[in-house]
Short mmCIF file of C-alpha atoms in Angstrom, two decimals:
data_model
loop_
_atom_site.label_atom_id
_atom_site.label_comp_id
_atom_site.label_asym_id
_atom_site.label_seq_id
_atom_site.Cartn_x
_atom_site.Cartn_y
_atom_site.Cartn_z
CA UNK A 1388 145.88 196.05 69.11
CA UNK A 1389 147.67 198.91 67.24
CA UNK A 1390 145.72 202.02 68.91
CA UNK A 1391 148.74 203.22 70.53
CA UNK A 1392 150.30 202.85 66.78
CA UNK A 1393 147.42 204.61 65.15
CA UNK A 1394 147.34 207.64 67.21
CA UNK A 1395 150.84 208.45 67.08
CA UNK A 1396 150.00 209.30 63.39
CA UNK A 1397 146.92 211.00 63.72
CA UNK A 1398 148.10 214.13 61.38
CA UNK A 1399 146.29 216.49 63.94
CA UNK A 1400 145.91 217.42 67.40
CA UNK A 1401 144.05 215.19 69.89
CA UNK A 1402 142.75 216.86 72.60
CA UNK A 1403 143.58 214.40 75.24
CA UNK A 1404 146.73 212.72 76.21
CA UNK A 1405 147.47 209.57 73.89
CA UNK A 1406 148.41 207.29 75.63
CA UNK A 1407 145.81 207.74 78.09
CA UNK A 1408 142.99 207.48 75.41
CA UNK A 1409 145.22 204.43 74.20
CA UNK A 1410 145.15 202.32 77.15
CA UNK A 1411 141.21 203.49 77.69
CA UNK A 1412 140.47 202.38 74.07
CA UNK A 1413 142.51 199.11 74.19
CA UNK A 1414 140.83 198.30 78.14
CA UNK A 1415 136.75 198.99 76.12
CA UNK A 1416 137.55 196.69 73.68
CA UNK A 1417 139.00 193.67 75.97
CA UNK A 1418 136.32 194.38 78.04
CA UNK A 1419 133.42 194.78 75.16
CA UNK A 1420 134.89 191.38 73.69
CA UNK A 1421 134.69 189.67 77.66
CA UNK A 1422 130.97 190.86 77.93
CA UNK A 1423 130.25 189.19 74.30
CA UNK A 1424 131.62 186.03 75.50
CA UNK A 1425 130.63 186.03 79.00
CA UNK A 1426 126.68 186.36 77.72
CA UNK A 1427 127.38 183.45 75.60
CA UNK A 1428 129.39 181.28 78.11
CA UNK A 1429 126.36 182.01 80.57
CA UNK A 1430 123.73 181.04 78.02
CA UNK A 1431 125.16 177.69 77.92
CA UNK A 1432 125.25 176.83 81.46
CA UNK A 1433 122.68 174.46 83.05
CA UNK A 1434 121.35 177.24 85.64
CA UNK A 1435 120.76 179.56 82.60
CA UNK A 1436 117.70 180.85 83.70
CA UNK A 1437 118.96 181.79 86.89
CA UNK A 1438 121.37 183.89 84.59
CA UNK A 1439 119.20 186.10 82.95
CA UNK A 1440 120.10 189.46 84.37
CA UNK A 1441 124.19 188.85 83.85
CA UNK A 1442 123.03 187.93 80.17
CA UNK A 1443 121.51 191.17 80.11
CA UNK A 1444 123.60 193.22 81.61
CA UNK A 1445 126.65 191.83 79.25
CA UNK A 1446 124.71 192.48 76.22
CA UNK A 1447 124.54 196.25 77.48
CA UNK A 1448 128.21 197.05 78.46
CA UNK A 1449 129.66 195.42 75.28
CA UNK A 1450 127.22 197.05 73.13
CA UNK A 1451 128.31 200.19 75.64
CA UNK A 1452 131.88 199.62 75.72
CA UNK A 1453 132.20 199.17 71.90
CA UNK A 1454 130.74 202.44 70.75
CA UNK A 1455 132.83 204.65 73.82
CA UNK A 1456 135.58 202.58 71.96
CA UNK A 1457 134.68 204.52 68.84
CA UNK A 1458 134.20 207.50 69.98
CA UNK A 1459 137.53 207.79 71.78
CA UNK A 1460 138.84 206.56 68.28
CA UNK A 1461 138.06 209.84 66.35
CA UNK A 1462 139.59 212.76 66.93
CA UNK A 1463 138.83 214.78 64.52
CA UNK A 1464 135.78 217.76 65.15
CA UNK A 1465 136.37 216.67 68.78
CA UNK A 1466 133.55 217.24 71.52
CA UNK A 1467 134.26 217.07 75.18
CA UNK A 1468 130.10 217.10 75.88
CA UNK A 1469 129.84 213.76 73.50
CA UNK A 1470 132.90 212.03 74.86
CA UNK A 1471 132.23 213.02 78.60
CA UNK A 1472 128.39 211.70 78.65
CA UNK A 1473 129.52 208.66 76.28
CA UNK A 1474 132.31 207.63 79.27
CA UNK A 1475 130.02 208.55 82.28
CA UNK A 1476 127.57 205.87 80.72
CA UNK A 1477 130.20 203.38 80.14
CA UNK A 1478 131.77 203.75 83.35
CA UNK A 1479 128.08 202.91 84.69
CA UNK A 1480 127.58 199.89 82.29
CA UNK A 1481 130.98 198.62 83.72
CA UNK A 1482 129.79 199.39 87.47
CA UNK A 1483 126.63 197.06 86.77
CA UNK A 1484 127.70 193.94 84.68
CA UNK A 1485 131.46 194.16 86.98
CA UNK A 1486 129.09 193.85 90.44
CA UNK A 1487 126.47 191.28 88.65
CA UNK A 1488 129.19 189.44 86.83
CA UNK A 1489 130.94 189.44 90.84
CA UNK A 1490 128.53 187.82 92.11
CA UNK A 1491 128.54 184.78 89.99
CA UNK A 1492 132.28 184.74 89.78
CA UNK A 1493 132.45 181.71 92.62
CA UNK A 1494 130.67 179.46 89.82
CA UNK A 1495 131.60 180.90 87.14
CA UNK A 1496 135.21 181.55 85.76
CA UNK A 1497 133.64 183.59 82.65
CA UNK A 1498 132.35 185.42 85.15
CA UNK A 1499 135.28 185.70 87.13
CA UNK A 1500 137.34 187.10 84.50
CA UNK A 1501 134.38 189.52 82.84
CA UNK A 1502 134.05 191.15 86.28
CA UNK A 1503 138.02 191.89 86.10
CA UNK A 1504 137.62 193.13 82.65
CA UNK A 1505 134.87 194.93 83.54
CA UNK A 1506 136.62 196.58 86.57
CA UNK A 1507 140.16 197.56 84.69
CA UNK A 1508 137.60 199.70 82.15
CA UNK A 1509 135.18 201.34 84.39
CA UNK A 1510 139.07 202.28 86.23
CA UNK A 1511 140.24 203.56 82.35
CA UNK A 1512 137.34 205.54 81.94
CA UNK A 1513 137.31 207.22 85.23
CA UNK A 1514 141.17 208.54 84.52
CA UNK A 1515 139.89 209.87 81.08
CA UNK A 1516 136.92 211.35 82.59
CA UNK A 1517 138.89 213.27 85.25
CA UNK A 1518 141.31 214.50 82.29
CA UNK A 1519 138.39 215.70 80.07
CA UNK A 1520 137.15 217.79 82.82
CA UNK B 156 109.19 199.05 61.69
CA UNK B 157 107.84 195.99 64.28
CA UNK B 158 109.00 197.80 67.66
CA UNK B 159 105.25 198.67 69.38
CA UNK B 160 104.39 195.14 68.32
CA UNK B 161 107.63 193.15 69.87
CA UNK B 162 107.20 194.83 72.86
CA UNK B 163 103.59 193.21 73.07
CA UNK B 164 104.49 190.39 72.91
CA UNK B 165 107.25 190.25 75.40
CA UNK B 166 106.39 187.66 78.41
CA UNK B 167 107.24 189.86 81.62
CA UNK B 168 106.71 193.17 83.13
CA UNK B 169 107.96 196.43 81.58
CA UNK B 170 109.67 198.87 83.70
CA UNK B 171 108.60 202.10 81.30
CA UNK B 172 105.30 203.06 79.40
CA UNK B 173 105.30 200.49 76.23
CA UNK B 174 104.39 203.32 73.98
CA UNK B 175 106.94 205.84 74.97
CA UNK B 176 109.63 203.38 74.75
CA UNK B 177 108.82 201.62 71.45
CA UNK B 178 108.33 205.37 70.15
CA UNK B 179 111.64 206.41 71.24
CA UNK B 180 113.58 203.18 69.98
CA UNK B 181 111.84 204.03 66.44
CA UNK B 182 113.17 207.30 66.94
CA UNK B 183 116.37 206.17 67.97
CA UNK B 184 116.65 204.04 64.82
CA UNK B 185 115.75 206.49 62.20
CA UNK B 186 118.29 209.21 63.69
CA UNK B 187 120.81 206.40 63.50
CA UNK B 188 120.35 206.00 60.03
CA UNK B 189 119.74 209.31 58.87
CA UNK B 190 123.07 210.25 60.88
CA UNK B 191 125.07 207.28 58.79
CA UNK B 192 123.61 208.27 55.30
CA UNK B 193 124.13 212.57 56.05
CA UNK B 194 128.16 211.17 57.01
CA UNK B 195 128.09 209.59 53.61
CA UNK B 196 126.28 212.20 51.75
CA UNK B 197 128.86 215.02 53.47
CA UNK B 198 131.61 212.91 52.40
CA UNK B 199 130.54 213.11 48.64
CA UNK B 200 130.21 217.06 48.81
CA UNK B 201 132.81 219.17 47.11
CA UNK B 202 133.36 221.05 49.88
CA UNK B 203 133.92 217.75 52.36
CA UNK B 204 137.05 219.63 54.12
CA UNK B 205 134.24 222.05 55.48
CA UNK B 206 132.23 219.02 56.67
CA UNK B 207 134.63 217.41 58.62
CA UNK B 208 133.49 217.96 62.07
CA UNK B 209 129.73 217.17 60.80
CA UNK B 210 130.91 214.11 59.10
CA UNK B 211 132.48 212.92 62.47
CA UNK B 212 129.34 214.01 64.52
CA UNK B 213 126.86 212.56 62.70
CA UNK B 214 129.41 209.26 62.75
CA UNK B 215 129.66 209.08 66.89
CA UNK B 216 125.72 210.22 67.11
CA UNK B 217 125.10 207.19 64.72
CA UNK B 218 126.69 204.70 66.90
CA UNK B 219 125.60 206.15 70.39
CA UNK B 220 121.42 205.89 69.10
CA UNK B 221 122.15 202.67 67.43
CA UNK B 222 123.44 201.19 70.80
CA UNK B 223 120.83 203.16 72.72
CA UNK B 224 118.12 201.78 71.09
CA UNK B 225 119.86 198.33 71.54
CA UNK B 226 119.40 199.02 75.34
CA UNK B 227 115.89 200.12 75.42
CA UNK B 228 114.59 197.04 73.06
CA UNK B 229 115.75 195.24 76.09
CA UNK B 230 113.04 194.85 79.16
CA UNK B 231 114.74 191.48 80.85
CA UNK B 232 117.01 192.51 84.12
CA UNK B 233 116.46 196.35 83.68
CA UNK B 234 118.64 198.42 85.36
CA UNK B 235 117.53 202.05 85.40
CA UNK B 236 121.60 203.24 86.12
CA UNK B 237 122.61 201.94 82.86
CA UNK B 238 119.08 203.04 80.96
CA UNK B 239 118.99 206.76 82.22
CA UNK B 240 123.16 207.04 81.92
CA UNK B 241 123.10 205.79 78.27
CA UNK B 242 119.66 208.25 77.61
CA UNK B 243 121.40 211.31 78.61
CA UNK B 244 124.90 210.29 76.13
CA UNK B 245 122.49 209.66 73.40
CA UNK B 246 120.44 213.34 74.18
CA UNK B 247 123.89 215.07 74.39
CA UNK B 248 125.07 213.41 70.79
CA UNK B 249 121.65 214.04 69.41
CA UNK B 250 121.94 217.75 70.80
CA UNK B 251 125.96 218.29 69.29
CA UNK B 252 124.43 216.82 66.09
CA UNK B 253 121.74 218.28 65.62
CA UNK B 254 123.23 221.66 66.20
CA UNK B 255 125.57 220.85 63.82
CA UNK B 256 123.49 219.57 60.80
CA UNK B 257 121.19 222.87 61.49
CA UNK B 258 124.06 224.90 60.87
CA UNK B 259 124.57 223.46 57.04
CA UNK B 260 120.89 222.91 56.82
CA UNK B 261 120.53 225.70 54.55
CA UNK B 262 123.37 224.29 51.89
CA UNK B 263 122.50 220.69 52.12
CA UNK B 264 119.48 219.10 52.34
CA UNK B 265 120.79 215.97 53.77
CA UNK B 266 121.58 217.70 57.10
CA UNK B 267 118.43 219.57 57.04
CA UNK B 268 116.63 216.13 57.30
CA UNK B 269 119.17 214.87 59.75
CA UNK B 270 118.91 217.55 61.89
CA UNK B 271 115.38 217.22 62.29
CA UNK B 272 116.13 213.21 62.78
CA UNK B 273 118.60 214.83 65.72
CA UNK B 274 115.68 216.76 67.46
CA UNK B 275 112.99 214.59 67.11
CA UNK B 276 115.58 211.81 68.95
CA UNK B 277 116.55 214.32 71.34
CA UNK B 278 113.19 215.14 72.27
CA UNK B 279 111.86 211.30 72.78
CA UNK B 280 115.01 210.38 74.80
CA UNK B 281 113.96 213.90 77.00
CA UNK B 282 110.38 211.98 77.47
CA UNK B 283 111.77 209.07 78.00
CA UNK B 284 114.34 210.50 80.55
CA UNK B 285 111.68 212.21 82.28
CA UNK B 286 109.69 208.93 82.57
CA UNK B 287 112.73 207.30 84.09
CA UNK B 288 113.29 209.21 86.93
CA UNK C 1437 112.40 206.30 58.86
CA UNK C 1438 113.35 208.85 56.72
CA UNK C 1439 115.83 206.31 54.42
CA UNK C 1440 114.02 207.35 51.40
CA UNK C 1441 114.07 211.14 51.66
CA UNK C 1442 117.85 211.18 53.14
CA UNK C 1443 118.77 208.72 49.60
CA UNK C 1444 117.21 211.79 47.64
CA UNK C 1445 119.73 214.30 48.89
CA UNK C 1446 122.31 212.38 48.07
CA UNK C 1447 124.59 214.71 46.50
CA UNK C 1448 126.06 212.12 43.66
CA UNK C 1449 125.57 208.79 41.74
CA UNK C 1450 123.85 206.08 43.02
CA UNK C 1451 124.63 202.84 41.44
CA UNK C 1452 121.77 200.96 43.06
CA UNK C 1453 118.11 201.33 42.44
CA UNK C 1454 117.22 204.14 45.20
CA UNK C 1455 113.56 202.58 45.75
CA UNK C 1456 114.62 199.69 46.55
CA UNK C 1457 118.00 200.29 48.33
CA UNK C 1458 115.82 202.24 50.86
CA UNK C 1459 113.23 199.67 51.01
CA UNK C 1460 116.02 196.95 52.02
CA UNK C 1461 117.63 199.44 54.21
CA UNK C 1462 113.91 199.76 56.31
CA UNK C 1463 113.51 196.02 56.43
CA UNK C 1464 117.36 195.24 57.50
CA UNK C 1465 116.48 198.09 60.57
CA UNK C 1466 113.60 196.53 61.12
CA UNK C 1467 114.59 193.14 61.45
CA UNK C 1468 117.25 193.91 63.37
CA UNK C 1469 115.20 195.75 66.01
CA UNK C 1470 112.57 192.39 66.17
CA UNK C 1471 116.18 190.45 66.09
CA UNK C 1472 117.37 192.08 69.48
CA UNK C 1473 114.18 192.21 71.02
CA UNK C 1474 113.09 188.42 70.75
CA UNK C 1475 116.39 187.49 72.03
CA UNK C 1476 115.02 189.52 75.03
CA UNK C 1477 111.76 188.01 75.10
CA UNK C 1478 113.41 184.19 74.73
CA UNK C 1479 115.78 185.37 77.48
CA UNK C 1480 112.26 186.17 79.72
CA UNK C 1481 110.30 182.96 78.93
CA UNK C 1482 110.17 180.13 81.62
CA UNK C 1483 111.52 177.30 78.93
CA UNK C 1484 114.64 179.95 77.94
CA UNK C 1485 116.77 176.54 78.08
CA UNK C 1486 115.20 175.63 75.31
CA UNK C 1487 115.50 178.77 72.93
CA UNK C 1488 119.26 178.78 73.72
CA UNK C 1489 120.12 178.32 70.09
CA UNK C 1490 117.24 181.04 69.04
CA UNK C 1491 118.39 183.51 71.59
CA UNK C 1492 121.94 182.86 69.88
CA UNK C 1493 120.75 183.23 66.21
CA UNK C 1494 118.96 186.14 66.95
CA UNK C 1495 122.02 188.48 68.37
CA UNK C 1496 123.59 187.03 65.37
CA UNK C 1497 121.04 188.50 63.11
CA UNK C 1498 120.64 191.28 65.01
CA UNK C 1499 124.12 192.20 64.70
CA UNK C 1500 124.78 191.43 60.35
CA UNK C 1501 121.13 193.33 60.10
CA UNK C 1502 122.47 196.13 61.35
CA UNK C 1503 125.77 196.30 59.81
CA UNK C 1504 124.23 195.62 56.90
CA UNK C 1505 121.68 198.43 57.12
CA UNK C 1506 125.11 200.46 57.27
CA UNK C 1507 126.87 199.45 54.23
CA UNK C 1508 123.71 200.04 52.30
CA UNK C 1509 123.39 203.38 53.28
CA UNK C 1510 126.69 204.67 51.96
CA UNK C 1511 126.92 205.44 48.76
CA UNK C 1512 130.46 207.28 48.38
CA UNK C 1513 133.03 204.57 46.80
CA UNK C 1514 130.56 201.82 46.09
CA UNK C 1515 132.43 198.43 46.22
CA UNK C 1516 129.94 195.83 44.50
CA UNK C 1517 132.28 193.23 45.99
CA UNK C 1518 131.68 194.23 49.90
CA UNK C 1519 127.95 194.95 49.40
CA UNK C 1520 127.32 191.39 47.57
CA UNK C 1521 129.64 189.92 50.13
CA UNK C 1522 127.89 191.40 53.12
CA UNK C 1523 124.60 190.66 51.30
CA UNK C 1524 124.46 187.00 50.74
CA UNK C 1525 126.20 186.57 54.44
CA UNK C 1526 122.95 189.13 55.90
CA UNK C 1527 120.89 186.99 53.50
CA UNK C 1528 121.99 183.70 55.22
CA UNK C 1529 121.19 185.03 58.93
CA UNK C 1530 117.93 186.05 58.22
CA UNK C 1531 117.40 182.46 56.64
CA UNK C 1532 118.84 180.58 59.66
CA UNK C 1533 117.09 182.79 62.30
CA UNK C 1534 113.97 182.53 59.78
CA UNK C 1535 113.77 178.86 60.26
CA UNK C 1536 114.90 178.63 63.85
CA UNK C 1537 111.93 181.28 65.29
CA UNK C 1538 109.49 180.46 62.44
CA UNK C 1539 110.02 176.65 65.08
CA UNK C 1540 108.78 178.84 68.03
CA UNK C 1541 106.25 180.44 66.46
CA UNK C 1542 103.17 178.18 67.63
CA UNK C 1543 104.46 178.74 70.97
CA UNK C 1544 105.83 182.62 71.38
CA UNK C 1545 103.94 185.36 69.40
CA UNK C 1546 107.22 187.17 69.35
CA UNK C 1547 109.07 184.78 67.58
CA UNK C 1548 106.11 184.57 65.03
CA UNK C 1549 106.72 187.81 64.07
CA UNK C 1550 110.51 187.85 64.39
CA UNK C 1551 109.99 185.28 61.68
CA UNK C 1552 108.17 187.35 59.72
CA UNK C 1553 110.30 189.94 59.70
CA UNK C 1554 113.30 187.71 59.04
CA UNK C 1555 111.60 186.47 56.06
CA UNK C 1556 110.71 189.80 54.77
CA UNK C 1557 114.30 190.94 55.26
CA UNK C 1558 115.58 187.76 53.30
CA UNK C 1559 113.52 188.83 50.35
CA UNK C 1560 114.39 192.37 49.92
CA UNK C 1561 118.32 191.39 50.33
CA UNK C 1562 117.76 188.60 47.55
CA UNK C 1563 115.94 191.26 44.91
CA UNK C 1564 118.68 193.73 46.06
CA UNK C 1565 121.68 190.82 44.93
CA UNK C 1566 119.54 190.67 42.05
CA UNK C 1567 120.39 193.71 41.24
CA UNK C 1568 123.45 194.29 42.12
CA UNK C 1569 124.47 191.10 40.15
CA UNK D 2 142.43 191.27 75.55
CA UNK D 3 140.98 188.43 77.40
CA UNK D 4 140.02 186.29 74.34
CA UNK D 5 141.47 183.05 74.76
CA UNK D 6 141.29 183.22 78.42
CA UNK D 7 137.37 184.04 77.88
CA UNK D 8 137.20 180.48 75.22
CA UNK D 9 138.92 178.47 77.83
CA UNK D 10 136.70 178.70 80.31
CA UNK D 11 133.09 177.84 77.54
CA UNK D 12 131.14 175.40 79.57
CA UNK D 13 130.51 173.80 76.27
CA UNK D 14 132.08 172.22 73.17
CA UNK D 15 133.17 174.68 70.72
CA UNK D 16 132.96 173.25 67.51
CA UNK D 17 136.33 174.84 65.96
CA UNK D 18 140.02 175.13 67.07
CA UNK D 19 140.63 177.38 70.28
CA UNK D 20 143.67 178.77 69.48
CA UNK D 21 142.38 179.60 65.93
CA UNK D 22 139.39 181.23 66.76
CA UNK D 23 141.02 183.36 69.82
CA UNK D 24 143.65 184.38 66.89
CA UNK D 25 141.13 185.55 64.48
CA UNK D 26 138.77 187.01 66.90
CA UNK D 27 142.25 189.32 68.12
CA UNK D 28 142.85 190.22 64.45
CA UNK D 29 139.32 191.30 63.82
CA UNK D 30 138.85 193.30 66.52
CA UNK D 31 142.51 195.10 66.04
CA UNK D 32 141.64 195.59 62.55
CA UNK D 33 138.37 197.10 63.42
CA UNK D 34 139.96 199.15 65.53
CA UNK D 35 142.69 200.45 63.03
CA UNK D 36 140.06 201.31 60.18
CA UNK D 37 137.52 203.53 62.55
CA UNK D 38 141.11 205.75 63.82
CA UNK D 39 141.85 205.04 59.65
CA UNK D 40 139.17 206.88 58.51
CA UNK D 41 139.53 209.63 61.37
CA UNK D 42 143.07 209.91 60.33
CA UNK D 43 141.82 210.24 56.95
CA UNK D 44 139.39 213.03 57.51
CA UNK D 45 141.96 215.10 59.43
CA UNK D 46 143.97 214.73 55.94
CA UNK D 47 144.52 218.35 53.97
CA UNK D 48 143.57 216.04 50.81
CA UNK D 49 140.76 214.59 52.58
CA UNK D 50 138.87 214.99 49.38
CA UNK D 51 141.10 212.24 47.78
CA UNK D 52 140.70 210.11 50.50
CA UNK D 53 136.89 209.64 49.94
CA UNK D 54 136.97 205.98 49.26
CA UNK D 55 139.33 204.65 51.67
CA UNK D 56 137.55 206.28 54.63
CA UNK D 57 134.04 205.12 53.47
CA UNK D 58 136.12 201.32 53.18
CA UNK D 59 137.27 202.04 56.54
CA UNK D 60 134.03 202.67 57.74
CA UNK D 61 132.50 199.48 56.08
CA UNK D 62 135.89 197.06 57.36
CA UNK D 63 135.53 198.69 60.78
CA UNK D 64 131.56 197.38 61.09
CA UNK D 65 132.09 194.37 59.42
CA UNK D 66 135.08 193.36 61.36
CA UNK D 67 133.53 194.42 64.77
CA UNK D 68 129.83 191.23 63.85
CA UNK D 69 132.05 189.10 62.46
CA UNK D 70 134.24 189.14 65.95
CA UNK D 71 130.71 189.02 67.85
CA UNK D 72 129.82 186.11 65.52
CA UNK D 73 132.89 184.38 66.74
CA UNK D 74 132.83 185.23 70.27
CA UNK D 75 129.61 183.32 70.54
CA UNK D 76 129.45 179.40 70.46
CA UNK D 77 125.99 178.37 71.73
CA UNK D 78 123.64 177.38 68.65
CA UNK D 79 126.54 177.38 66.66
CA UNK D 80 125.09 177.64 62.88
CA UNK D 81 128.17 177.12 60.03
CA UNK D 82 125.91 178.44 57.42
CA UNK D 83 126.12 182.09 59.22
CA UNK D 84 129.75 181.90 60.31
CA UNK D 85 131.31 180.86 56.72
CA UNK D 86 128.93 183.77 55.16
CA UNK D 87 130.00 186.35 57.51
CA UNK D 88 133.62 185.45 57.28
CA UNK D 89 133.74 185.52 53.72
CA UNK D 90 132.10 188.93 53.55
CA UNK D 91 135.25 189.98 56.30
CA UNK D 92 137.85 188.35 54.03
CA UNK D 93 136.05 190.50 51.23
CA UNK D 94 135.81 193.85 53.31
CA UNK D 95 139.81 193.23 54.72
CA UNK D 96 140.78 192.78 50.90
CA UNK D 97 139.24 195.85 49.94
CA UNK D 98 140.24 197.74 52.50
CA UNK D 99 143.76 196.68 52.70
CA UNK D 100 144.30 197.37 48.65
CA UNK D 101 142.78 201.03 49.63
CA UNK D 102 145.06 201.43 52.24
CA UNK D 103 147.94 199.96 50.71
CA UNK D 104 147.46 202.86 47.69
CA UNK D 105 147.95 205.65 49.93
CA UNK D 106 150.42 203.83 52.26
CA UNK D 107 153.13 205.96 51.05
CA UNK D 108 151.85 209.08 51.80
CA UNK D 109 150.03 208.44 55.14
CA UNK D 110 151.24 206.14 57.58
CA UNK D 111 148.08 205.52 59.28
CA UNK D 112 147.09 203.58 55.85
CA UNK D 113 150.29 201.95 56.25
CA UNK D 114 148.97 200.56 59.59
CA UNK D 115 146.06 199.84 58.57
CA UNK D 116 146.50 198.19 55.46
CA UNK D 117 149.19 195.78 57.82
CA UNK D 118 145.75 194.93 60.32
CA UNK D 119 143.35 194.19 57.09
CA UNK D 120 145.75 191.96 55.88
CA UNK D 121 146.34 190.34 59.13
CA UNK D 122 142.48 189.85 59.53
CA UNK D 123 141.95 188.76 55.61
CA UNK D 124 145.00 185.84 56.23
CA UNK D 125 143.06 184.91 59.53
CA UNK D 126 139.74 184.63 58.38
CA UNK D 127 141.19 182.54 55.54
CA UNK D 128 142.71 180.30 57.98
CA UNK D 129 139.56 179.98 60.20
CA UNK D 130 136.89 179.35 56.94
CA UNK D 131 139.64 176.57 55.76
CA UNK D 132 138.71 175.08 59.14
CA UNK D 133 134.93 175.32 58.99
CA UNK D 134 134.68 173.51 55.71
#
């Protein structure tokens, strides 16, 4: 990833502290790429179809995660009311698939590490949402 | 669009009235799209540098309904945290946009149109949110 | 939709044919929409370990669809290579998730008319490489 | 990112090279990264008026790049036909976008970055579509 790079030559001022939105823009995308695979990985095990809700709930926070990712990713005509609502959602997709993914982490390694991914964003987001105010 | 018919079709229970949410995903999906194209079309305007914070608007509110409808075409494992959370981030975007279009509406008839994309969108999700709970 | 009317303010050249960029526009949002929301309904249905691989092609679809939809609807440094690129691959995914529900479609009325709108979203992307030559 | 950690733990076969795929999904989703802070960079620009192209290339890598790593994330119902496609239209989009970048990389070294993560992805995506055959 080269967000950290990127920013640093943003020609303007960004509202928030850099390497803050960094770290929370790197930890949306590891975790939006985790949720991708983990719905996948689950759709291939034998007891898919007592998967169906993780499957769901997968497809939701990396759709989720990957548009917060964009959002923290522009600066430019920056507005606290998007970014804050965008976060406070993501932080709740992260809450759901990080408890459902939990709960199958015993069986599942995919699971396992999805819920940690899951976890180390919904943390990110709720350090940026206590800076954004 | 297929969206009222889909949702027919599906094989379980619905959590939300069929016709409120196949209206709102339809609404969802044209403000995406009218929010990409009035980007594009504020890009190619002389006066761009003026546009700049409409330009990134309408790019965020793009990606937010786009995802949002994502999450309402989905019915298996609801989880009304995720549903109402991701509602009110795509009202708030639609709101920011739409504000913003309205304010060049008289210039541009591209973010005339989008703005009234924005409200319409802004007013389902509202429904929608209501219906929720 | 309002893909047609937000084309006409487009403030510059258009190198495509505007009728029918906006026509393929409304089918690639449409199929995408079906796209996401039979992957859903497959998800739901008591045999989903059998409509693994349809479940699969479907987020596929959903996902070029979509992205496709996007490139089409900027118009502001046209690059024939990326559009015909993005084209024949959107073409391809509507083919392969064509065939794959058009299998399922005795059996699940909403893969009968994912199908269908697979197969009208193949057509308008092979009259739009047509064109774009 | 979690990406080859994620592939390792696939209940399934995967029908190309771990290591490969891990590598390219990385690059893809980097690279999508880079061109969505690209074209923010870019609109922040004084001469954001000459930079109309390369942000609308940005904006097409960024969404291309962000499917074709979904495409690759998932293995279940793996369909060739739909990987090569989409990865060809990448390798297209990362060419494009890099060249764009690469003109301006002088001036603006965000499009230096960037035009260093397209051509990352392009060279990885050539790599992984000599492996599918």
């Amino acid at each position: 990833m080269r967000t950290a790079e990127m920013m640093q030559t943003y020609p303007a001022e960004i509202n928030l502290d850099r390497d803050l939105l960094a770290r929370t823009v790197d930890a949306l995308v590891a975790c939006a790429q985790a949720c991708t695979a983990c719905a996948d990985a689950c759709l291939s095990e034998d007891m898919v179809a007592d998967l169906r809700t993780c499957i769901r709930t997968d497809l939701d926070c990396a759709d989720i995660c990957e548009v917060t990712a964009r959002v923290l990713s522009r600066h430019t005509g920056y507005d606290a009311n998007i970014t804050r609502a965008q976060v406070q959602a993501c932080m709740q997709a992260c809450k759901s698939c990080g408890d459902e993914c939990e709960a199958h982490a015993g069986h599942h390694e995919h699971c396992r590490i999805c819920a940690e991914a899951c976890r180390a964003c919904e943390q990110a987001c709720a350090e940026l949402l206590a800076a954004i105010g």
